[in-house]
mmCIF file of N, CA and C in Angstrom:
data_model
loop_
_atom_site.group_PDB
_atom_site.id
_atom_site.type_symbol
_atom_site.label_atom_id
_atom_site.label_comp_id
_atom_site.label_asym_id
_atom_site.label_seq_id
_atom_site.Cartn_x
_atom_site.Cartn_y
_atom_site.Cartn_z
ATOM 1 N N LYS A 1 1.044 -1.150 0.380
ATOM 2 C CA LYS A 1 0.324 -0.344 -0.308
ATOM 3 C C LYS A 1 1.067 1.594 -0.135
ATOM 4 N N TYR A 2 1.555 1.593 1.030
ATOM 5 C CA TYR A 2 3.032 2.699 0.923
ATOM 6 C C TYR A 2 3.502 2.743 -0.547
ATOM 7 N N LEU A 3 4.178 1.855 -0.471
ATOM 8 C CA LEU A 3 5.056 1.874 -1.658
ATOM 9 C C LEU A 3 3.854 2.084 -3.097
ATOM 10 N N ASN A 4 3.001 1.958 -3.143
ATOM 11 C CA ASN A 4 2.151 2.112 -4.300
ATOM 12 C C ASN A 4 1.898 3.765 -4.574
ATOM 13 N N GLN A 5 1.448 3.643 -3.229
ATOM 14 C CA GLN A 5 0.862 5.408 -2.837
ATOM 15 C C GLN A 5 2.621 6.268 -3.374
ATOM 16 N N PHE A 6 3.842 5.858 -2.998
ATOM 17 C CA PHE A 6 5.101 6.537 -3.402
ATOM 18 C C PHE A 6 5.359 6.493 -4.606
ATOM 19 N N LEU A 7 4.995 5.064 -5.275
ATOM 20 C CA LEU A 7 5.281 5.301 -6.666
ATOM 21 C C LEU A 7 4.112 5.645 -7.663
ATOM 22 N N ASP A 8 3.170 6.020 -7.199
ATOM 23 C CA ASP A 8 1.735 6.822 -8.141
ATOM 24 C C ASP A 8 2.366 7.975 -8.001
ATOM 25 N N ALA A 9 2.588 8.652 -6.880
ATOM 26 C CA ALA A 9 2.600 10.046 -6.849
ATOM 27 C C ALA A 9 3.695 11.029 -7.311
ATOM 28 N N ASP A 10 3.288 11.839 -7.694
ATOM 29 C CA ASP A 10 4.477 12.812 -8.786
ATOM 30 C C ASP A 10 5.436 13.482 -7.551
ATOM 31 N N LYS A 11 5.047 14.093 -6.672
ATOM 32 C CA LYS A 11 5.829 15.081 -5.433
ATOM 33 C C LYS A 11 5.591 14.283 -4.069
ATOM 34 N N ALA A 12 6.635 14.250 -2.976
ATOM 35 C CA ALA A 12 6.206 13.736 -1.932
ATOM 36 C C ALA A 12 7.247 15.097 -0.742
ATOM 37 N N VAL A 13 6.379 15.053 0.158
ATOM 38 C CA VAL A 13 6.785 15.788 1.384
ATOM 39 C C VAL A 13 7.148 15.054 2.832
ATOM 40 N N PHE A 14 8.562 15.464 3.001
ATOM 41 C CA PHE A 14 8.687 14.451 3.982
ATOM 42 C C PHE A 14 9.071 15.607 5.242
ATOM 43 N N ALA A 15 8.392 15.258 6.448
ATOM 44 C CA ALA A 15 9.006 16.433 7.536
ATOM 45 C C ALA A 15 9.037 15.726 8.677
ATOM 46 N N PHE A 16 10.134 15.837 9.243
ATOM 47 C CA PHE A 16 10.773 14.891 10.516
ATOM 48 C C PHE A 16 11.710 15.563 11.255
ATOM 49 N N PRO A 17 11.793 15.371 12.221
ATOM 50 C CA PRO A 17 13.174 15.857 13.212
ATOM 51 C C PRO A 17 14.108 15.025 13.151
ATOM 52 N N LEU A 18 15.240 15.271 13.763
ATOM 53 C CA LEU A 18 16.240 14.663 13.672
ATOM 54 C C LEU A 18 15.878 14.310 15.684
ATOM 55 N N TRP A 19 16.161 13.182 15.720
ATOM 56 C CA TRP A 19 15.537 12.324 16.646
ATOM 57 C C TRP A 19 16.632 11.131 16.827
ATOM 58 N N ASN A 20 17.490 11.132 18.258
ATOM 59 C CA ASN A 20 18.548 10.673 18.535
ATOM 60 C C ASN A 20 19.332 10.068 17.298
ATOM 61 N N PHE A 21 19.978 11.576 16.495
ATOM 62 C CA PHE A 21 21.113 11.598 15.467
ATOM 63 C C PHE A 21 20.442 10.973 14.105
ATOM 64 N N THR A 22 19.116 10.674 14.452
ATOM 65 C CA THR A 22 18.666 10.057 12.868
ATOM 66 C C THR A 22 17.090 10.233 12.743
ATOM 67 N N VAL A 23 16.334 9.470 12.519
ATOM 68 C CA VAL A 23 14.630 9.988 11.628
ATOM 69 C C VAL A 23 13.623 9.294 12.983
ATOM 70 N N PRO A 24 13.248 9.667 13.225
ATOM 71 C CA PRO A 24 11.905 8.571 13.555
ATOM 72 C C PRO A 24 11.622 7.122 13.191
ATOM 73 N N ALA A 25 11.935 6.484 14.073
ATOM 74 C CA ALA A 25 11.132 4.661 13.838
ATOM 75 C C ALA A 25 10.287 4.739 12.362
ATOM 76 N N VAL A 26 9.043 5.343 12.805
ATOM 77 C CA VAL A 26 8.141 5.066 11.849
ATOM 78 C C VAL A 26 8.646 5.779 10.465
ATOM 79 N N LEU A 27 9.383 6.508 10.649
ATOM 80 C CA LEU A 27 9.470 7.098 9.060
ATOM 81 C C LEU A 27 11.066 6.183 8.765
ATOM 82 N N HIS A 28 11.629 5.589 9.631
ATOM 83 C CA HIS A 28 12.585 4.812 8.765
ATOM 84 C C HIS A 28 12.223 3.596 8.191
ATOM 85 N N THR A 29 10.761 3.318 9.231
ATOM 86 C CA THR A 29 9.858 2.122 8.859
ATOM 87 C C THR A 29 9.028 2.394 7.156
ATOM 88 N N TYR A 30 9.084 3.167 7.547
ATOM 89 C CA TYR A 30 8.140 3.798 6.070
ATOM 90 C C TYR A 30 9.400 3.608 5.139
ATOM 91 N N PHE A 31 10.529 3.806 4.941
ATOM 92 C CA PHE A 31 11.339 3.517 4.168
ATOM 93 C C PHE A 31 11.658 2.406 3.675
ATOM 94 N N ASP A 32 11.717 1.334 4.902
ATOM 95 C CA ASP A 32 12.169 -0.190 4.811
ATOM 96 C C ASP A 32 10.731 -0.256 3.488
ATOM 97 N N TYR A 33 9.910 0.216 3.848
ATOM 98 C CA TYR A 33 8.972 -0.453 3.317
ATOM 99 C C TYR A 33 8.773 -0.125 1.334
ATOM 100 N N LEU A 34 9.750 1.041 1.241
ATOM 101 C CA LEU A 34 9.493 1.797 0.212
ATOM 102 C C LEU A 34 11.220 0.819 -0.880
ATOM 103 N N ALA A 35 12.107 0.277 0.025
ATOM 104 C CA ALA A 35 13.634 -0.394 -0.269
ATOM 105 C C ALA A 35 12.969 -1.390 -1.081
ATOM 106 N N GLN A 36 12.412 -1.524 -2.118
ATOM 107 C CA GLN A 36 12.565 -3.101 -2.834
ATOM 108 C C GLN A 36 12.816 -2.972 -4.071
ATOM 109 N N ALA A 37 13.515 -3.941 -4.403
ATOM 110 C CA ALA A 37 14.204 -3.807 -5.676
ATOM 111 C C ALA A 37 13.584 -4.249 -6.861
ATOM 112 N N GLY A 38 13.982 -3.831 -8.341
ATOM 113 C CA GLY A 38 12.438 -4.091 -9.188
ATOM 114 C C GLY A 38 11.593 -2.994 -8.670
ATOM 115 N N LYS A 39 11.286 -1.889 -7.854
ATOM 116 C CA LYS A 39 10.487 -1.047 -7.401
ATOM 117 C C LYS A 39 10.801 0.390 -7.746
ATOM 118 N N THR A 40 11.282 0.619 -6.765
ATOM 119 C CA THR A 40 12.677 1.591 -6.173
ATOM 120 C C THR A 40 14.130 1.889 -7.212
ATOM 121 N N PHE A 41 14.276 0.530 -6.898
ATOM 122 C CA PHE A 41 15.933 0.347 -7.692
ATOM 123 C C PHE A 41 15.652 -0.875 -8.503
ATOM 124 N N LYS A 42 17.068 -1.305 -9.034
ATOM 125 C CA LYS A 42 17.467 -2.254 -9.566
ATOM 126 C C LYS A 42 18.687 -2.800 -9.319
ATOM 127 N N TYR A 43 19.241 -4.234 -9.524
ATOM 128 C CA TYR A 43 20.359 -4.142 -10.009
ATOM 129 C C TYR A 43 20.284 -4.382 -11.019
ATOM 130 N N THR A 44 22.127 -4.106 -11.353
ATOM 131 C CA THR A 44 22.649 -4.427 -13.148
ATOM 132 C C THR A 44 23.797 -4.838 -12.360
ATOM 133 N N GLU A 45 24.841 -5.161 -13.427
ATOM 134 C CA GLU A 45 26.003 -5.822 -13.294
ATOM 135 C C GLU A 45 26.572 -4.956 -13.221
ATOM 136 N N ASN A 46 26.644 -3.706 -13.178
ATOM 137 C CA ASN A 46 27.634 -2.137 -12.219
ATOM 138 C C ASN A 46 26.628 -2.252 -10.956
ATOM 139 N N GLY A 47 25.593 -2.524 -10.489
ATOM 140 C CA GLY A 47 25.389 -1.977 -8.805
ATOM 141 C C GLY A 47 23.933 -1.890 -8.892
ATOM 142 N N ALA A 48 23.298 -1.397 -8.307
ATOM 143 C CA ALA A 48 22.050 -0.815 -8.005
ATOM 144 C C ALA A 48 22.207 0.648 -8.585
ATOM 145 N N VAL A 49 21.093 0.743 -9.306
ATOM 146 C CA VAL A 49 20.117 1.941 -10.039
ATOM 147 C C VAL A 49 18.922 2.127 -9.803
ATOM 148 N N GLY A 50 18.743 3.767 -9.236
ATOM 149 C CA GLY A 50 17.619 3.955 -9.184
ATOM 150 C C GLY A 50 16.488 4.090 -10.183
ATOM 151 N N LEU A 51 15.320 3.566 -9.809
ATOM 152 C CA LEU A 51 14.442 3.624 -10.955
ATOM 153 C C LEU A 51 13.471 4.912 -10.724
ATOM 154 N N LEU A 52 13.343 5.719 -9.702
ATOM 155 C CA LEU A 52 12.372 6.686 -9.375
ATOM 156 C C LEU A 52 13.268 8.568 -10.020
ATOM 157 N N THR A 53 13.754 8.538 -11.232
ATOM 158 C CA THR A 53 14.059 9.533 -11.639
ATOM 159 C C THR A 53 13.308 10.816 -11.580
ATOM 160 N N ASP A 54 11.980 10.081 -12.102
ATOM 161 C CA ASP A 54 10.568 11.716 -12.149
ATOM 162 C C ASP A 54 10.285 12.127 -10.945
ATOM 163 N N LYS A 55 10.333 11.831 -9.830
ATOM 164 C CA LYS A 55 10.033 12.314 -8.682
ATOM 165 C C LYS A 55 10.461 13.284 -8.263
ATOM 166 N N LYS A 56 9.698 14.591 -7.461
ATOM 167 C CA LYS A 56 10.069 15.305 -6.884
ATOM 168 C C LYS A 56 9.934 15.443 -5.136
ATOM 169 N N VAL A 57 10.984 15.879 -4.414
ATOM 170 C CA VAL A 57 10.807 15.568 -3.149
ATOM 171 C C VAL A 57 10.997 16.700 -2.375
ATOM 172 N N ALA A 58 10.377 17.153 -1.105
ATOM 173 C CA ALA A 58 10.422 18.410 -0.256
ATOM 174 C C ALA A 58 11.368 17.553 0.984
ATOM 175 N N LEU A 59 11.727 17.710 1.801
ATOM 176 C CA LEU A 59 12.635 17.340 3.053
ATOM 177 C C LEU A 59 12.498 18.172 3.790
ATOM 178 N N LEU A 60 11.636 18.614 5.188
ATOM 179 C CA LEU A 60 11.605 19.568 6.104
ATOM 180 C C LEU A 60 12.139 18.811 7.298
ATOM 181 N N ASN A 61 13.365 19.278 7.912
ATOM 182 C CA ASN A 61 13.653 18.570 9.037
ATOM 183 C C ASN A 61 14.025 19.768 9.964
ATOM 184 N N ALA A 62 13.760 19.455 11.115
ATOM 185 C CA ALA A 62 13.695 20.700 12.658
ATOM 186 C C ALA A 62 14.821 19.706 13.429
ATOM 187 N N ARG A 63 15.758 20.449 13.821
ATOM 188 C CA ARG A 63 16.722 19.928 14.921
ATOM 189 C C ARG A 63 16.611 21.107 15.885
ATOM 190 N N GLY A 64 16.539 20.222 17.170
ATOM 191 C CA GLY A 64 16.848 21.624 18.196
ATOM 192 C C GLY A 64 18.572 21.869 18.496
ATOM 193 N N GLY A 65 19.041 21.841 17.903
ATOM 194 C CA GLY A 65 20.321 21.797 18.040
ATOM 195 C C GLY A 65 21.031 22.531 16.986
ATOM 196 N N VAL A 66 21.984 22.469 16.421
ATOM 197 C CA VAL A 66 23.075 23.123 15.424
ATOM 198 C C VAL A 66 23.987 21.545 14.905
ATOM 199 N N TYR A 67 23.490 21.321 13.729
ATOM 200 C CA TYR A 67 24.159 20.008 13.344
ATOM 201 C C TYR A 67 24.524 19.906 12.083
ATOM 202 N N SER A 68 24.560 21.098 11.653
ATOM 203 C CA SER A 68 24.779 21.523 10.193
ATOM 204 C C SER A 68 26.210 22.087 10.015
ATOM 205 N N GLU A 69 26.794 22.220 11.415
ATOM 206 C CA GLU A 69 28.336 22.206 10.977
ATOM 207 C C GLU A 69 28.853 22.107 12.075
ATOM 208 N N GLY A 70 30.207 22.058 12.303
ATOM 209 C CA GLY A 70 31.073 21.867 13.692
ATOM 210 C C GLY A 70 31.260 20.317 13.648
ATOM 211 N N PRO A 71 31.456 19.978 14.881
ATOM 212 C CA PRO A 71 31.492 18.771 15.374
ATOM 213 C C PRO A 71 30.271 18.055 15.368
ATOM 214 N N ALA A 72 29.260 18.680 15.811
ATOM 215 C CA ALA A 72 27.965 17.975 15.379
ATOM 216 C C ALA A 72 27.479 17.681 13.723
ATOM 217 N N ALA A 73 28.147 17.951 13.170
ATOM 218 C CA ALA A 73 27.817 17.563 11.770
ATOM 219 C C ALA A 73 27.725 16.216 11.374
ATOM 220 N N GLU A 74 28.758 16.007 12.022
ATOM 221 C CA GLU A 74 29.182 14.551 11.786
ATOM 222 C C GLU A 74 28.242 13.178 12.437
ATOM 223 N N VAL A 75 27.484 13.828 13.158
ATOM 224 C CA VAL A 75 26.510 12.923 14.015
ATOM 225 C C VAL A 75 24.903 12.539 13.111
ATOM 226 N N GLU A 76 25.012 14.176 12.313
ATOM 227 C CA GLU A 76 23.175 14.290 11.960
ATOM 228 C C GLU A 76 23.128 13.211 10.730
ATOM 229 N N MET A 77 22.199 12.219 11.288
ATOM 230 C CA MET A 77 21.670 11.368 10.292
ATOM 231 C C MET A 77 20.239 10.930 10.106
ATOM 232 N N SER A 78 19.512 12.669 10.136
ATOM 233 C CA SER A 78 18.470 12.149 9.259
ATOM 234 C C SER A 78 18.635 12.902 8.207
ATOM 235 N N GLU A 79 18.638 14.213 8.189
ATOM 236 C CA GLU A 79 18.269 14.789 6.212
ATOM 237 C C GLU A 79 19.996 13.703 5.568
ATOM 238 N N LYS A 80 20.800 13.199 5.975
ATOM 239 C CA LYS A 80 21.755 12.301 5.586
ATOM 240 C C LYS A 80 21.305 11.187 5.143
ATOM 241 N N TYR A 81 20.374 10.443 6.165
ATOM 242 C CA TYR A 81 19.869 9.144 5.482
ATOM 243 C C TYR A 81 18.738 9.129 4.733
ATOM 244 N N VAL A 82 18.231 10.285 4.541
ATOM 245 C CA VAL A 82 16.800 10.338 3.578
ATOM 246 C C VAL A 82 17.276 10.679 2.597
ATOM 247 N N SER A 83 18.168 11.782 2.818
ATOM 248 C CA SER A 83 18.893 11.818 1.265
ATOM 249 C C SER A 83 19.652 10.878 0.255
ATOM 250 N N THR A 84 20.410 10.395 0.799
ATOM 251 C CA THR A 84 20.784 9.083 0.639
ATOM 252 C C THR A 84 20.286 8.418 0.045
ATOM 253 N N LEU A 85 18.915 7.901 0.882
ATOM 254 C CA LEU A 85 18.087 6.967 0.297
ATOM 255 C C LEU A 85 17.200 7.339 -0.690
ATOM 256 N N LEU A 86 16.903 8.327 -0.861
ATOM 257 C CA LEU A 86 16.024 9.002 -2.175
ATOM 258 C C LEU A 86 17.108 8.921 -3.399
ATOM 259 N N ALA A 87 18.447 9.326 -3.055
ATOM 260 C CA ALA A 87 19.182 9.269 -3.913
ATOM 261 C C ALA A 87 19.328 7.875 -4.305
ATOM 262 N N PHE A 88 19.214 6.690 -3.963
ATOM 263 C CA PHE A 88 19.635 5.957 -4.193
ATOM 264 C C PHE A 88 18.498 4.747 -5.379
ATOM 265 N N PHE A 89 17.242 5.953 -4.520
ATOM 266 C CA PHE A 89 16.271 5.491 -5.680
ATOM 267 C C PHE A 89 16.019 5.797 -6.847
ATOM 268 N N GLY A 90 16.687 7.386 -7.323
ATOM 269 C CA GLY A 90 16.939 7.915 -8.000
ATOM 270 C C GLY A 90 16.357 9.323 -8.067
ATOM 271 N N VAL A 91 15.771 9.385 -7.104
ATOM 272 C CA VAL A 91 15.402 10.846 -6.781
ATOM 273 C C VAL A 91 16.367 12.155 -6.904
ATOM 274 N N GLN A 92 16.595 12.907 -8.345
ATOM 275 C CA GLN A 92 17.357 13.981 -8.185
ATOM 276 C C GLN A 92 17.157 14.930 -7.604
ATOM 277 N N ASP A 93 15.498 15.497 -8.012
ATOM 278 C CA ASP A 93 14.918 16.693 -7.793
ATOM 279 C C ASP A 93 14.677 16.520 -6.222
ATOM 280 N N VAL A 94 15.432 17.433 -5.105
ATOM 281 C CA VAL A 94 15.688 16.967 -4.119
ATOM 282 C C VAL A 94 15.813 18.829 -3.031
ATOM 283 N N THR A 95 14.529 19.334 -2.414
ATOM 284 C CA THR A 95 14.569 20.121 -1.756
ATOM 285 C C THR A 95 15.123 20.015 -0.044
ATOM 286 N N SER A 96 16.182 20.278 0.672
ATOM 287 C CA SER A 96 15.846 20.442 1.923
ATOM 288 C C SER A 96 15.589 22.149 2.558
ATOM 289 N N ILE A 97 14.929 21.733 3.593
ATOM 290 C CA ILE A 97 14.381 22.980 4.580
ATOM 291 C C ILE A 97 15.166 22.536 5.599
ATOM 292 N N VAL A 98 15.749 23.287 6.655
ATOM 293 C CA VAL A 98 16.381 22.918 7.930
ATOM 294 C C VAL A 98 16.512 23.522 8.705
ATOM 295 N N THR A 99 15.808 23.360 9.723
ATOM 296 C CA THR A 99 15.348 24.472 10.835
ATOM 297 C C THR A 99 15.932 24.144 11.890
ATOM 298 N N GLU A 100 16.936 24.616 12.377
ATOM 299 C CA GLU A 100 17.830 23.999 13.708
ATOM 300 C C GLU A 100 18.169 25.383 14.501
ATOM 301 N N GLY A 101 18.334 24.905 15.427
ATOM 302 C CA GLY A 101 19.441 25.327 16.766
ATOM 303 C C GLY A 101 17.928 26.327 17.870
ATOM 304 N N HIS A 102 16.762 25.971 17.458
ATOM 305 C CA HIS A 102 15.647 26.787 18.331
ATOM 306 C C HIS A 102 15.757 26.376 19.823
ATOM 307 N N ASN A 103 16.255 25.141 20.142
ATOM 308 C CA ASN A 103 16.188 24.574 21.396
ATOM 309 C C ASN A 103 17.268 24.872 21.932
ATOM 310 N N GLN A 104 18.481 24.918 21.485
ATOM 311 C CA GLN A 104 20.135 25.460 21.760
ATOM 312 C C GLN A 104 19.956 26.897 22.038
ATOM 313 N N PHE A 105 19.171 27.640 20.890
ATOM 314 C CA PHE A 105 19.659 29.100 21.275
ATOM 315 C C PHE A 105 17.783 29.566 21.712
ATOM 316 N N PRO A 106 17.813 29.497 22.458
ATOM 317 C CA PRO A 106 15.921 29.754 23.144
ATOM 318 C C PRO A 106 15.159 31.450 22.947
ATOM 319 N N ASP A 107 16.601 32.100 22.847
ATOM 320 C CA ASP A 107 15.885 33.326 22.895
ATOM 321 C C ASP A 107 16.103 34.032 21.545
ATOM 322 N N LYS A 108 16.468 32.881 20.474
ATOM 323 C CA LYS A 108 16.265 33.042 18.705
ATOM 324 C C LYS A 108 15.351 32.127 18.331
ATOM 325 N N ALA A 109 14.804 31.622 19.627
ATOM 326 C CA ALA A 109 13.427 30.522 18.885
ATOM 327 C C ALA A 109 12.858 30.967 18.159
ATOM 328 N N GLU A 110 12.050 31.695 18.614
ATOM 329 C CA GLU A 110 10.942 32.516 17.729
ATOM 330 C C GLU A 110 11.085 33.002 16.238
ATOM 331 N N GLU A 111 12.323 33.264 16.273
ATOM 332 C CA GLU A 111 13.305 33.791 14.766
ATOM 333 C C GLU A 111 13.150 32.854 13.684
ATOM 334 N N ILE A 112 14.342 31.629 14.715
ATOM 335 C CA ILE A 112 14.726 30.626 13.670
ATOM 336 C C ILE A 112 13.376 29.641 12.832
ATOM 337 N N ILE A 113 12.440 29.779 14.101
ATOM 338 C CA ILE A 113 10.950 28.977 13.675
ATOM 339 C C ILE A 113 10.670 29.325 12.587
ATOM 340 N N SER A 114 9.908 31.138 12.539
ATOM 341 C CA SER A 114 9.772 31.991 11.748
ATOM 342 C C SER A 114 10.312 31.867 10.277
ATOM 343 N N GLU A 115 11.728 31.988 10.710
ATOM 344 C CA GLU A 115 12.650 31.353 9.123
ATOM 345 C C GLU A 115 12.205 30.342 8.180
ATOM 346 N N GLY A 116 12.171 29.351 9.557
ATOM 347 C CA GLY A 116 11.830 27.992 8.838
ATOM 348 C C GLY A 116 10.657 27.814 8.084
ATOM 349 N N ILE A 117 9.307 28.537 8.885
ATOM 350 C CA ILE A 117 8.255 28.373 8.140
ATOM 351 C C ILE A 117 8.213 29.465 6.688
ATOM 352 N N LYS A 118 8.885 30.385 6.696
ATOM 353 C CA LYS A 118 8.827 31.074 5.599
ATOM 354 C C LYS A 118 9.921 30.176 4.448
ATOM 355 N N GLN A 119 10.519 29.963 4.694
ATOM 356 C CA GLN A 119 11.524 29.095 3.709
ATOM 357 C C GLN A 119 10.863 27.772 3.280
ATOM 358 N N ALA A 120 10.118 27.007 4.188
ATOM 359 C CA ALA A 120 8.592 26.207 3.756
ATOM 360 C C ALA A 120 7.818 26.640 2.737
ATOM 361 N N ALA A 121 7.486 27.668 3.368
ATOM 362 C CA ALA A 121 5.840 28.403 2.366
ATOM 363 C C ALA A 121 6.646 28.730 1.149
ATOM 364 N N ASP A 122 7.724 29.311 1.075
ATOM 365 C CA ASP A 122 8.813 29.630 -0.734
ATOM 366 C C ASP A 122 8.622 28.766 -0.997
ATOM 367 N N THR A 123 9.282 27.501 -0.825
ATOM 368 C CA THR A 123 9.435 25.872 -1.292
ATOM 369 C C THR A 123 8.315 25.663 -1.641
ATOM 370 N N ALA A 124 6.852 25.562 -1.055
ATOM 371 C CA ALA A 124 5.633 25.070 -1.375
ATOM 372 C C ALA A 124 4.960 25.795 -2.690
ATOM 373 N N ALA A 125 5.124 27.071 -2.827
ATOM 374 C CA ALA A 125 5.005 27.767 -3.791
ATOM 375 C C ALA A 125 5.285 27.605 -5.056
ATOM 376 N N LYS A 126 7.007 26.701 -4.848
ATOM 377 C CA LYS A 126 7.432 26.494 -6.175
ATOM 378 C C LYS A 126 7.529 25.280 -6.076
ATOM 379 N N PHE A 127 6.661 24.493 -5.703
ATOM 380 C CA PHE A 127 6.863 22.855 -5.511
ATOM 381 C C PHE A 127 5.639 22.755 -6.274
#
């Protein structure tokens, strides 16, 4: 069911937090449903090839701390995981919006969240 919904869609939006350095378990399980040889990718003599080259995807990722730079960047595995998996599936048109630091910098939280909402709205208008 979930695989067919995704295959039938021209566009998809995934909104998810950084959760223990990765994605929530339910989203991970969803991607497990999608990762099926012959459906989202195929094997060739040269290795795996993605089959979903006509998809457009937007990623909305929220992180309480800053994980896009510095030492914490190495442990960020939410956006990296989803982007890597989509690329494996052949999806080339991916837009990422990351809102981060609203818990780390509570005095700037309102500004950070407002900017994330603005970026999401701008992306939606073009999506």
